[in-house]
mmCIF file of C-alpha atoms in Angstrom:
data_model
loop_
_atom_site.group_PDB
_atom_site.id
_atom_site.type_symbol
_atom_site.label_atom_id
_atom_site.label_comp_id
_atom_site.label_asym_id
_atom_site.label_seq_id
_atom_site.Cartn_x
_atom_site.Cartn_y
_atom_site.Cartn_z
ATOM 1 C CA MET A 7 -61.244 18.695 -36.643
ATOM 2 C CA ALA A 8 -62.819 16.614 -39.377
ATOM 3 C CA ASP A 9 -60.082 17.643 -41.783
ATOM 4 C CA LYS A 10 -57.286 16.225 -39.644
ATOM 5 C CA ARG A 11 -55.457 13.132 -40.819
ATOM 6 C CA ASP A 12 -55.419 9.984 -38.760
ATOM 7 C CA TYR A 13 -52.503 10.160 -36.297
ATOM 8 C CA TYR A 14 -51.323 6.663 -37.154
ATOM 9 C CA GLU A 15 -51.339 7.621 -40.823
ATOM 10 C CA VAL A 16 -49.373 10.782 -40.046
ATOM 11 C CA LEU A 17 -46.599 8.776 -38.390
ATOM 12 C CA GLY A 18 -46.826 5.946 -40.918
ATOM 13 C CA VAL A 19 -47.331 3.198 -38.314
ATOM 14 C CA SER A 20 -49.933 0.537 -37.676
ATOM 15 C CA LYS A 21 -52.505 0.885 -34.897
ATOM 16 C CA ASP A 22 -50.763 -1.802 -32.858
ATOM 17 C CA ALA A 23 -47.353 -0.070 -33.010
ATOM 18 C CA ASP A 24 -45.447 -0.133 -29.727
ATOM 19 C CA ASP A 25 -43.661 2.802 -28.065
ATOM 20 C CA ALA A 26 -40.358 2.047 -29.790
ATOM 21 C CA ALA A 27 -41.983 2.028 -33.234
ATOM 22 C CA LEU A 28 -43.778 5.304 -32.504
ATOM 23 C CA LYS A 29 -40.596 6.987 -31.360
ATOM 24 C CA LYS A 30 -38.621 5.705 -34.347
ATOM 25 C CA ALA A 31 -41.256 6.920 -36.806
ATOM 26 C CA TYR A 32 -41.485 10.328 -35.170
ATOM 27 C CA ARG A 33 -37.699 10.652 -35.036
ATOM 28 C CA VAL A 34 -37.518 10.202 -38.828
ATOM 29 C CA LEU A 35 -40.260 12.756 -39.522
ATOM 30 C CA ALA A 36 -38.911 15.280 -37.027
ATOM 31 C CA LYS A 37 -35.473 15.150 -38.569
ATOM 32 C CA LYS A 38 -36.921 15.521 -42.064
ATOM 33 C CA TYR A 39 -39.324 18.396 -41.395
ATOM 34 C CA HIS A 40 -37.844 20.316 -38.446
ATOM 35 C CA PRO A 41 -37.681 24.109 -39.096
ATOM 36 C CA ASP A 42 -33.927 24.102 -38.435
ATOM 37 C CA THR A 43 -33.357 21.904 -41.465
ATOM 38 C CA ASN A 44 -36.075 23.595 -43.556
ATOM 39 C CA PRO A 45 -35.791 27.315 -42.784
ATOM 40 C CA GLY A 46 -38.705 29.283 -44.215
ATOM 41 C CA ASP A 47 -40.485 26.184 -45.562
ATOM 42 C CA LYS A 48 -44.094 26.567 -44.381
ATOM 43 C CA GLU A 49 -45.161 23.157 -45.697
ATOM 44 C CA ALA A 50 -42.350 21.405 -43.792
ATOM 45 C CA GLU A 51 -43.221 23.390 -40.676
ATOM 46 C CA ALA A 52 -46.848 22.283 -40.942
ATOM 47 C CA LYS A 53 -45.835 18.636 -41.345
ATOM 48 C CA PHE A 54 -43.482 18.926 -38.374
ATOM 49 C CA LYS A 55 -46.314 20.278 -36.193
ATOM 50 C CA GLU A 56 -48.688 17.595 -37.460
ATOM 51 C CA ALA A 57 -46.189 14.815 -36.648
ATOM 52 C CA SER A 58 -45.422 16.356 -33.233
ATOM 53 C CA GLU A 59 -49.099 16.529 -32.342
ATOM 54 C CA ALA A 60 -49.634 12.928 -33.453
ATOM 55 C CA TYR A 61 -46.707 11.713 -31.380
ATOM 56 C CA ALA A 62 -47.805 13.769 -28.350
ATOM 57 C CA ILE A 63 -51.135 11.954 -28.359
ATOM 58 C CA LEU A 64 -50.033 8.430 -29.248
ATOM 59 C CA SER A 65 -47.011 8.392 -26.931
ATOM 60 C CA ASP A 66 -49.304 9.076 -23.938
ATOM 61 C CA PRO A 67 -51.071 5.801 -22.989
ATOM 62 C CA GLN A 68 -54.174 7.553 -21.611
ATOM 63 C CA LYS A 69 -54.579 9.936 -24.550
ATOM 64 C CA ARG A 70 -53.891 7.125 -27.006
ATOM 65 C CA GLN A 71 -56.677 5.068 -25.453
ATOM 66 C CA GLN A 72 -59.060 8.019 -25.781
ATOM 67 C CA TYR A 73 -58.018 8.625 -29.372
ATOM 68 C CA ASP A 74 -58.459 4.960 -30.279
ATOM 69 C CA GLN A 75 -61.991 5.084 -28.839
ATOM 70 C CA PHE A 76 -63.258 8.487 -29.973
ATOM 71 C CA GLY A 77 -60.783 9.687 -32.613
ATOM 72 C CA HIS A 78 -60.093 13.426 -32.876
ATOM 73 C CA ALA A 79 -63.427 14.138 -31.196
ATOM 74 C CA ALA A 80 -61.872 13.080 -27.901
ATOM 75 C CA PHE A 81 -59.948 16.333 -27.804
ATOM 76 C CA GLU A 82 -62.490 18.777 -29.217
ATOM 77 C CA ASN A 83 -63.981 21.506 -27.055
ATOM 78 C CA GLY A 84 -62.061 20.393 -23.994
ATOM 79 C CA GLY A 85 -63.538 16.898 -24.229
ATOM 80 C CA ASN A 86 -62.405 13.937 -22.162
ATOM 81 C CA GLY A 87 -58.737 14.306 -21.448
ATOM 82 C CA GLY A 88 -58.739 17.347 -23.785
ATOM 83 C CA TYR A 89 -55.418 17.693 -25.587
ATOM 84 C CA SER A 90 -53.641 20.620 -24.011
ATOM 85 C CA GLY A 91 -50.420 20.347 -25.928
ATOM 86 C CA GLY A 92 -48.624 18.720 -23.029
ATOM 87 C CA PHE A 93 -45.516 16.650 -23.803
ATOM 88 C CA ASP A 94 -42.839 14.610 -22.135
ATOM 89 C CA PHE A 95 -39.911 17.024 -22.493
ATOM 90 C CA GLU A 96 -37.448 14.432 -21.265
ATOM 91 C CA ASP A 97 -38.559 12.225 -24.132
ATOM 92 C CA MET A 98 -38.287 15.151 -26.561
ATOM 93 C CA GLY A 99 -34.794 15.899 -25.317
ATOM 94 C CA ASP A 100 -33.817 12.329 -26.064
ATOM 95 C CA ILE A 101 -35.274 12.436 -29.567
ATOM 96 C CA PHE A 102 -34.036 15.848 -30.650
ATOM 97 C CA GLY A 103 -30.785 15.516 -28.775
ATOM 98 C CA ASP A 104 -29.950 12.611 -31.052
ATOM 99 C CA ILE A 105 -31.082 14.472 -34.162
ATOM 100 C CA PHE A 106 -29.851 17.995 -33.607
ATOM 101 C CA GLY A 107 -27.583 17.626 -30.590
ATOM 102 C CA ASP A 108 -28.998 20.443 -28.496
ATOM 103 C CA LEU A 109 -32.722 21.083 -28.892
ATOM 104 C CA PHE A 110 -34.536 21.740 -25.619
ATOM 105 C CA GLY A 111 -31.158 21.843 -23.899
ATOM 106 C CA GLY A 112 -31.373 18.066 -23.622
ATOM 107 C CA GLY A 113 -28.684 17.060 -26.099
ATOM 108 C CA ARG A 114 -24.935 17.463 -26.277
ATOM 109 C CA ARG A 115 -23.874 20.529 -28.217
ATOM 110 C CA ARG A 116 -21.493 20.083 -31.019
ATOM 111 C CA ASN A 117 -18.530 22.368 -30.701
ATOM 112 C CA ASN A 118 -18.124 23.638 -34.245
ATOM 113 C CA ASN A 119 -15.272 25.825 -33.079
ATOM 114 C CA GLY A 120 -13.289 22.861 -31.725
ATOM 115 C CA PRO A 121 -10.918 20.515 -33.606
ATOM 116 C CA GLN A 122 -12.638 18.807 -36.520
ATOM 117 C CA LYS A 123 -11.299 15.979 -38.629
ATOM 118 C CA GLY A 124 -10.938 16.725 -42.333
ATOM 119 C CA ALA A 125 -13.221 15.333 -44.996
ATOM 120 C CA ASN A 126 -12.560 11.943 -46.569
ATOM 121 C CA VAL A 127 -11.446 11.887 -50.194
ATOM 122 C CA HIS A 128 -12.805 9.299 -52.629
ATOM 123 C CA THR A 129 -10.975 8.107 -55.724
ATOM 124 C CA SER A 130 -10.655 4.941 -57.808
ATOM 125 C CA VAL A 131 -7.986 2.864 -59.515
ATOM 126 C CA ARG A 132 -8.272 0.247 -62.264
ATOM 127 C CA ILE A 133 -6.234 -2.955 -62.182
ATOM 128 C CA SER A 134 -6.055 -6.113 -64.277
ATOM 129 C CA PHE A 135 -7.563 -9.492 -63.414
ATOM 130 C CA GLU A 136 -4.122 -10.895 -62.603
ATOM 131 C CA GLU A 137 -3.210 -7.890 -60.431
ATOM 132 C CA ALA A 138 -6.343 -8.497 -58.385
ATOM 133 C CA VAL A 139 -5.329 -12.136 -57.910
ATOM 134 C CA PHE A 140 -1.765 -11.507 -56.773
ATOM 135 C CA GLY A 141 -1.914 -7.922 -55.468
ATOM 136 C CA CYS A 142 0.072 -4.950 -56.699
ATOM 137 C CA ASP A 143 1.288 -1.452 -55.894
ATOM 138 C CA LYS A 144 -0.168 1.567 -57.669
ATOM 139 C CA GLU A 145 0.726 5.248 -57.670
ATOM 140 C CA LEU A 146 -2.129 7.744 -57.472
ATOM 141 C CA ASP A 147 -1.806 11.292 -58.753
ATOM 142 C CA LEU A 148 -4.359 13.383 -56.856
ATOM 143 C CA ASN A 149 -5.250 17.012 -56.321
ATOM 144 C CA LEU A 150 -5.461 17.460 -52.535
ATOM 145 C CA LYS A 151 -5.759 20.373 -50.156
ATOM 146 C CA ASP A 152 -2.938 21.466 -47.890
ATOM 147 C CA PRO A 153 -2.837 24.303 -45.336
ATOM 148 C CA CYS A 154 -1.829 27.543 -47.018
ATOM 149 C CA PRO A 155 1.895 28.153 -46.353
ATOM 150 C CA THR A 156 1.404 31.905 -46.461
ATOM 151 C CA CYS A 157 -1.272 32.271 -43.781
ATOM 152 C CA LYS A 158 -0.602 28.896 -42.048
ATOM 153 C CA GLY A 159 -4.198 27.897 -42.608
ATOM 154 C CA SER A 160 -5.796 30.901 -40.888
ATOM 155 C CA GLY A 161 -7.089 32.463 -44.110
ATOM 156 C CA ALA A 162 -5.987 35.901 -42.916
ATOM 157 C CA LYS A 163 -3.539 38.195 -44.661
ATOM 158 C CA PRO A 164 -0.030 37.958 -43.128
ATOM 159 C CA GLY A 165 0.268 40.495 -40.321
ATOM 160 C CA THR A 166 -3.439 40.227 -39.502
ATOM 161 C CA GLU A 167 -5.499 37.702 -37.585
ATOM 162 C CA PRO A 168 -9.088 36.478 -37.721
ATOM 163 C CA VAL A 169 -11.299 38.247 -35.209
ATOM 164 C CA SER A 170 -13.873 36.699 -32.940
ATOM 165 C CA CYS A 171 -17.351 36.627 -34.460
ATOM 166 C CA GLY A 172 -19.537 39.283 -32.851
ATOM 167 C CA LYS A 173 -22.794 37.440 -33.502
ATOM 168 C CA CYS A 174 -21.920 34.190 -31.694
ATOM 169 C CA GLY A 175 -19.150 35.480 -29.424
ATOM 170 C CA GLY A 176 -16.659 33.056 -30.957
ATOM 171 C CA THR A 177 -18.638 29.905 -30.139
ATOM 172 C CA GLY A 178 -19.703 29.218 -33.718
ATOM 173 C CA GLN A 179 -23.297 28.753 -32.562
ATOM 174 C CA VAL A 180 -26.300 30.949 -31.923
ATOM 175 C CA THR A 181 -29.210 30.203 -29.605
ATOM 176 C CA TYR A 182 -32.756 31.304 -30.315
ATOM 177 C CA THR A 183 -36.221 30.476 -29.081
ATOM 178 C CA GLN A 184 -39.392 29.833 -31.032
ATOM 179 C CA GLN A 185 -43.008 29.097 -30.279
ATOM 180 C CA SER A 186 -44.112 25.500 -30.813
ATOM 181 C CA LEU A 187 -47.065 23.321 -29.947
ATOM 182 C CA PHE A 188 -45.348 22.662 -26.635
ATOM 183 C CA GLY A 189 -44.536 26.223 -25.676
ATOM 184 C CA MET A 190 -41.284 28.114 -26.143
ATOM 185 C CA VAL A 191 -38.478 25.898 -27.384
ATOM 186 C CA ARG A 192 -34.793 26.760 -27.292
ATOM 187 C CA ASN A 193 -32.788 25.899 -30.397
ATOM 188 C CA VAL A 194 -29.097 26.033 -31.180
ATOM 189 C CA ALA A 195 -27.890 26.522 -34.743
ATOM 190 C CA THR A 196 -24.674 27.195 -36.655
ATOM 191 C CA CYS A 197 -23.813 30.872 -36.688
ATOM 192 C CA PRO A 198 -24.746 32.322 -40.103
ATOM 193 C CA ASP A 199 -22.025 34.994 -39.991
ATOM 194 C CA CYS A 200 -18.968 32.803 -39.393
ATOM 195 C CA GLN A 201 -20.441 29.465 -40.601
ATOM 196 C CA GLY A 202 -19.573 27.859 -37.300
ATOM 197 C CA LYS A 203 -15.895 28.838 -37.280
ATOM 198 C CA GLY A 204 -16.222 31.312 -34.423
ATOM 199 C CA LYS A 205 -13.914 33.748 -36.220
ATOM 200 C CA ILE A 206 -14.246 36.097 -39.167
ATOM 201 C CA VAL A 207 -11.454 36.948 -41.587
ATOM 202 C CA LYS A 208 -11.593 40.666 -42.408
ATOM 203 C CA GLU A 209 -8.419 40.839 -44.525
ATOM 204 C CA LYS A 210 -8.107 37.681 -46.594
ATOM 205 C CA CYS A 211 -4.854 35.986 -47.562
ATOM 206 C CA THR A 212 -4.041 36.725 -51.201
ATOM 207 C CA GLU A 213 -2.614 33.222 -51.689
ATOM 208 C CA CYS A 214 -5.650 31.170 -50.646
ATOM 209 C CA TYR A 215 -8.283 33.937 -50.831
ATOM 210 C CA GLY A 216 -9.275 33.385 -47.224
ATOM 211 C CA SER A 217 -9.984 29.657 -47.425
ATOM 212 C CA GLY A 218 -6.849 28.685 -45.498
ATOM 213 C CA TYR A 219 -6.033 25.950 -48.012
ATOM 214 C CA ILE A 220 -4.356 25.509 -51.369
ATOM 215 C CA SER A 221 -4.716 22.625 -53.819
ATOM 216 C CA LYS A 222 -1.611 20.664 -54.657
ATOM 217 C CA ARG A 223 -0.861 17.640 -56.846
ATOM 218 C CA ARG A 224 0.417 14.755 -54.769
ATOM 219 C CA LYS A 225 1.582 11.246 -55.616
ATOM 220 C CA ILE A 226 0.386 8.601 -53.183
ATOM 221 C CA GLN A 227 1.377 4.946 -53.170
ATOM 222 C CA VAL A 228 -1.328 2.378 -52.478
ATOM 223 C CA SER A 229 -0.720 -1.328 -51.901
ATOM 224 C CA ILE A 230 -3.561 -3.465 -53.232
ATOM 225 C CA PRO A 231 -3.796 -6.822 -51.424
ATOM 226 C CA ALA A 232 -3.984 -10.169 -53.215
ATOM 227 C CA GLY A 233 -7.531 -11.450 -53.621
ATOM 228 C CA ILE A 234 -9.295 -8.095 -53.733
ATOM 229 C CA SER A 235 -12.619 -8.053 -55.593
ATOM 230 C CA ASP A 236 -14.093 -5.552 -58.004
ATOM 231 C CA GLY A 237 -15.740 -2.632 -56.179
ATOM 232 C CA GLN A 238 -13.952 -3.090 -52.852
ATOM 233 C CA SER A 239 -12.245 -0.075 -51.288
ATOM 234 C CA ILE A 240 -8.955 0.484 -49.499
ATOM 235 C CA ARG A 241 -8.728 3.076 -46.718
ATOM 236 C CA LEU A 242 -5.533 5.104 -46.352
ATOM 237 C CA ARG A 243 -5.576 6.796 -42.970
ATOM 238 C CA ASP A 244 -4.835 10.534 -42.743
ATOM 239 C CA LYS A 245 -4.442 10.958 -46.521
ATOM 240 C CA GLY A 246 -7.620 12.984 -47.042
ATOM 241 C CA GLU A 247 -8.435 16.667 -46.580
ATOM 242 C CA PRO A 248 -6.789 18.639 -43.752
ATOM 243 C CA GLY A 249 -8.787 19.157 -40.565
ATOM 244 C CA LYS A 250 -10.044 22.364 -39.014
ATOM 245 C CA ASN A 251 -8.964 24.062 -35.816
ATOM 246 C CA GLY A 252 -6.168 21.580 -35.255
ATOM 247 C CA GLY A 253 -8.131 18.471 -36.224
ATOM 248 C CA GLY A 254 -6.453 15.584 -38.064
ATOM 249 C CA ARG A 255 -6.670 14.862 -41.765
ATOM 250 C CA GLY A 256 -9.454 12.746 -43.176
ATOM 251 C CA ASP A 257 -8.911 9.433 -44.931
ATOM 252 C CA LEU A 258 -8.406 8.504 -48.567
ATOM 253 C CA LEU A 259 -10.827 5.841 -49.818
ATOM 254 C CA VAL A 260 -9.662 4.100 -52.981
ATOM 255 C CA GLU A 261 -12.250 2.029 -54.864
ATOM 256 C CA VAL A 262 -10.648 -0.793 -56.853
ATOM 257 C CA ASN A 263 -12.089 -1.542 -60.292
ATOM 258 C CA VAL A 264 -10.952 -4.904 -61.688
ATOM 259 C CA SER A 265 -10.896 -5.390 -65.459
ATOM 260 C CA SER A 266 -12.404 -8.562 -66.877
ATOM 261 C CA SER A 267 -10.235 -11.324 -68.365
ATOM 262 C CA LYS A 268 -10.598 -12.962 -71.768
ATOM 263 C CA GLU A 269 -9.541 -16.362 -70.431
ATOM 264 C CA PHE A 270 -10.866 -16.455 -66.872
ATOM 265 C CA GLN A 271 -14.007 -15.805 -64.868
ATOM 266 C CA ARG A 272 -14.068 -15.462 -61.106
ATOM 267 C CA GLN A 273 -16.464 -16.148 -58.259
ATOM 268 C CA ASP A 274 -15.032 -15.308 -54.831
ATOM 269 C CA THR A 275 -11.779 -17.321 -54.708
ATOM 270 C CA THR A 276 -12.702 -19.746 -57.508
ATOM 271 C CA ILE A 277 -11.560 -19.300 -61.115
ATOM 272 C CA PHE A 278 -13.355 -20.790 -64.126
ATOM 273 C CA SER A 279 -12.175 -21.250 -67.694
ATOM 274 C CA THR A 280 -12.973 -23.256 -70.835
ATOM 275 C CA VAL A 281 -10.390 -25.226 -72.834
ATOM 276 C CA PRO A 282 -11.086 -26.738 -76.280
ATOM 277 C CA ILE A 283 -9.696 -30.209 -77.063
ATOM 278 C CA SER A 284 -9.612 -32.081 -80.358
ATOM 279 C CA PHE A 285 -11.907 -34.987 -81.187
ATOM 280 C CA ALA A 286 -8.902 -37.301 -81.406
ATOM 281 C CA ASP A 287 -7.533 -36.228 -78.007
ATOM 282 C CA ALA A 288 -10.956 -36.700 -76.443
ATOM 283 C CA ALA A 289 -11.328 -40.170 -77.971
ATOM 284 C CA LEU A 290 -7.797 -41.456 -77.464
ATOM 285 C CA GLY A 291 -6.683 -39.465 -74.430
ATOM 286 C CA ALA A 292 -3.745 -37.068 -74.380
ATOM 287 C CA THR A 293 -1.594 -34.709 -72.334
ATOM 288 C CA ILE A 294 -2.769 -31.130 -72.835
ATOM 289 C CA ARG A 295 -1.564 -27.762 -71.570
ATOM 290 C CA ILE A 296 -4.001 -25.604 -69.596
ATOM 291 C CA LYS A 297 -3.477 -21.883 -68.984
ATOM 292 C CA THR A 298 -3.813 -20.708 -65.381
ATOM 293 C CA VAL A 299 -2.999 -17.447 -63.605
ATOM 294 C CA ASP A 300 0.275 -19.129 -62.548
ATOM 295 C CA GLY A 301 1.163 -20.065 -66.119
ATOM 296 C CA GLU A 302 0.548 -23.216 -68.157
ATOM 297 C CA VAL A 303 0.226 -26.612 -66.492
ATOM 298 C CA GLU A 304 0.077 -30.094 -68.029
ATOM 299 C CA TYR A 305 -2.978 -32.268 -67.554
ATOM 300 C CA ASP A 306 -3.661 -35.851 -68.700
ATOM 301 C CA ILE A 307 -7.148 -36.337 -70.119
ATOM 302 C CA LYS A 308 -8.579 -39.841 -70.203
ATOM 303 C CA PRO A 309 -9.610 -41.701 -73.377
ATOM 304 C CA GLY A 310 -13.293 -41.197 -74.126
ATOM 305 C CA THR A 311 -13.506 -37.761 -72.465
ATOM 306 C CA GLN A 312 -16.880 -36.180 -73.209
ATOM 307 C CA THR A 313 -17.518 -32.520 -73.959
ATOM 308 C CA ASP A 314 -18.313 -30.330 -70.908
ATOM 309 C CA THR A 315 -16.190 -32.542 -68.672
ATOM 310 C CA LYS A 316 -15.012 -30.455 -65.689
ATOM 311 C CA VAL A 317 -11.466 -30.599 -64.349
ATOM 312 C CA ARG A 318 -10.378 -29.284 -60.956
ATOM 313 C CA LEU A 319 -6.957 -27.701 -60.527
ATOM 314 C CA LYS A 320 -6.567 -27.485 -56.782
ATOM 315 C CA GLY A 321 -4.961 -24.362 -55.343
ATOM 316 C CA LYS A 322 -4.819 -22.530 -58.676
ATOM 317 C CA GLY A 323 -7.566 -20.046 -57.819
ATOM 318 C CA VAL A 324 -7.570 -16.678 -56.047
ATOM 319 C CA PRO A 325 -5.894 -16.143 -52.655
ATOM 320 C CA SER A 326 -8.147 -15.419 -49.697
ATOM 321 C CA LEU A 327 -8.200 -11.712 -48.862
ATOM 322 C CA ARG A 328 -7.871 -12.555 -45.171
ATOM 323 C CA ASN A 329 -5.080 -15.085 -45.611
ATOM 324 C CA SER A 330 -3.075 -14.968 -48.837
ATOM 325 C CA GLN A 331 -1.608 -18.404 -48.065
ATOM 326 C CA ILE A 332 -5.011 -19.977 -48.691
ATOM 327 C CA ARG A 333 -6.082 -20.168 -52.335
ATOM 328 C CA GLY A 334 -9.217 -21.314 -54.086
ATOM 329 C CA ASP A 335 -9.377 -23.759 -56.997
ATOM 330 C CA HIS A 336 -9.508 -23.427 -60.766
ATOM 331 C CA TYR A 337 -12.240 -25.337 -62.577
ATOM 332 C CA VAL A 338 -11.737 -26.064 -66.281
ATOM 333 C CA THR A 339 -14.514 -27.133 -68.656
ATOM 334 C CA LEU A 340 -13.216 -29.283 -71.519
ATOM 335 C CA VAL A 341 -15.103 -28.738 -74.783
ATOM 336 C CA VAL A 342 -14.586 -31.165 -77.650
ATOM 337 C CA SER A 343 -13.998 -29.253 -80.880
ATOM 338 C CA VAL A 344 -15.901 -30.548 -83.909
ATOM 339 C CA PRO A 345 -13.987 -29.916 -87.180
ATOM 340 C CA THR A 346 -15.834 -27.676 -89.628
ATOM 341 C CA LYS A 347 -13.650 -28.254 -92.738
ATOM 342 C CA LEU A 348 -12.641 -31.719 -93.878
ATOM 343 C CA ASN A 349 -10.993 -32.864 -97.115
ATOM 344 C CA GLU A 350 -12.248 -35.937 -99.001
ATOM 345 C CA GLU A 351 -9.702 -38.259 -97.459
ATOM 346 C CA GLN A 352 -10.642 -37.136 -93.942
ATOM 347 C CA LYS A 353 -14.339 -37.487 -94.714
ATOM 348 C CA GLU A 354 -13.868 -41.059 -96.002
ATOM 349 C CA ALA A 355 -11.835 -41.983 -92.941
ATOM 350 C CA LEU A 356 -14.495 -40.542 -90.642
ATOM 351 C CA ILE A 357 -17.292 -42.375 -92.507
ATOM 352 C CA ALA A 358 -15.364 -45.623 -92.283
ATOM 353 C CA PHE A 359 -14.849 -45.072 -88.569
ATOM 354 C CA ASP A 360 -18.534 -44.302 -88.043
ATOM 355 C CA THR A 361 -19.572 -47.395 -90.063
ATOM 356 C CA ALA A 362 -17.267 -49.619 -88.060
ATOM 357 C CA MET A 363 -18.687 -48.190 -84.831
ATOM 358 C CA HIS A 364 -22.257 -48.891 -85.935
ATOM 359 C CA ASP A 365 -21.382 -52.392 -87.162
ATOM 360 C CA GLY A 366 -19.877 -53.109 -83.786
ATOM 361 C CA VAL A 367 -23.056 -51.924 -82.079
ATOM 362 C CA HIS A 368 -25.221 -54.072 -84.378
ATOM 363 C CA ARG A 369 -23.098 -57.141 -83.682
ATOM 364 C CA GLU A 370 -23.433 -56.607 -79.968
ATOM 365 C CA ASP A 371 -27.196 -56.201 -80.315
ATOM 366 C CA LYS A 372 -27.424 -59.451 -82.278
ATOM 367 C CA LYS A 373 -25.433 -61.296 -79.620
ATOM 368 C CA LYS A 374 -27.785 -60.017 -76.898
ATOM 369 C CA LYS A 375 -30.899 -60.949 -78.842
ATOM 370 C CA LYS A 376 -29.511 -64.406 -79.651
ATOM 371 C CA GLY A 377 -28.817 -64.973 -75.993
ATOM 372 C CA LEU A 378 -32.450 -64.200 -75.156
ATOM 373 C CA PHE A 379 -33.778 -67.092 -77.273
ATOM 374 C CA LYS A 380 -31.394 -69.783 -76.110
#
């Protein structure tokens, strides 16, 4: 057995892994490589047997102790505790019952012939920045399935009926046994003849060609709540595909894509924007108008306002998705605009202003220095 891989390596666990970690690792591998999910795949079958053997040894405290001490040699030639392929079938029933529902007779069988809910339908809708802030209603134009009105969803030609599948006896499932490391194992699989429906349509409906459904354009209204974010989805119950065997319709999942704004940026319920102000307004102070999602508001800036000064407009942000009565804030960054084109008169005035400012600074400096030597 020198060519065998280490059992811990096979399961992908450390040597100090507990029972729960072993079972979890084996559950993943068994689901991935089981013959039911890989019919005819010899490589997958070999990996399934390898993982099953590794779990059979490591899940048994006595055999695990022997393996940790002697490796694979512990089970060669009927050695100490020789591995006989024994297994805890109750444990296997728990593992495979969860994965396949009915291996070893230990799991609950899925009734493919019973009522089944229809598949969910996924679509998307694009809205503006402002529509995301305040909410809106949109109309979706979708191509959805409906039961065929001619055959009433049976798929059979009018005047005929589907017949019970002879292979599965109308259950939609077939049972078979196969040899494994642990002896004969009973498996349950979807019937290949009727695909789990339990019935076979011999004379197909000419309207739906035996599918039982027809596609139809439908207009569906969706209400998008205020405060929704880009990428979030809205679920419309029972607006998806029709169910089978009397099952209800699936749901419609609408992903909302929010367009960006030229004026605003958003983070959760907070809005950010930048507003330019003139050099004169920044120096002297002024009343300016700031654009918000609610419209323009007036704001008084103080004399001597510096560039990158931040202003908070309370309650002018995005409503909370959970409570539309609660809104975030809007933060505005004031940026002082520096003129790029000046005429001669403006240049002279600016130079005179700058000179006066510097003279004032020099006079102050002289006063301070004079005070030091008194």
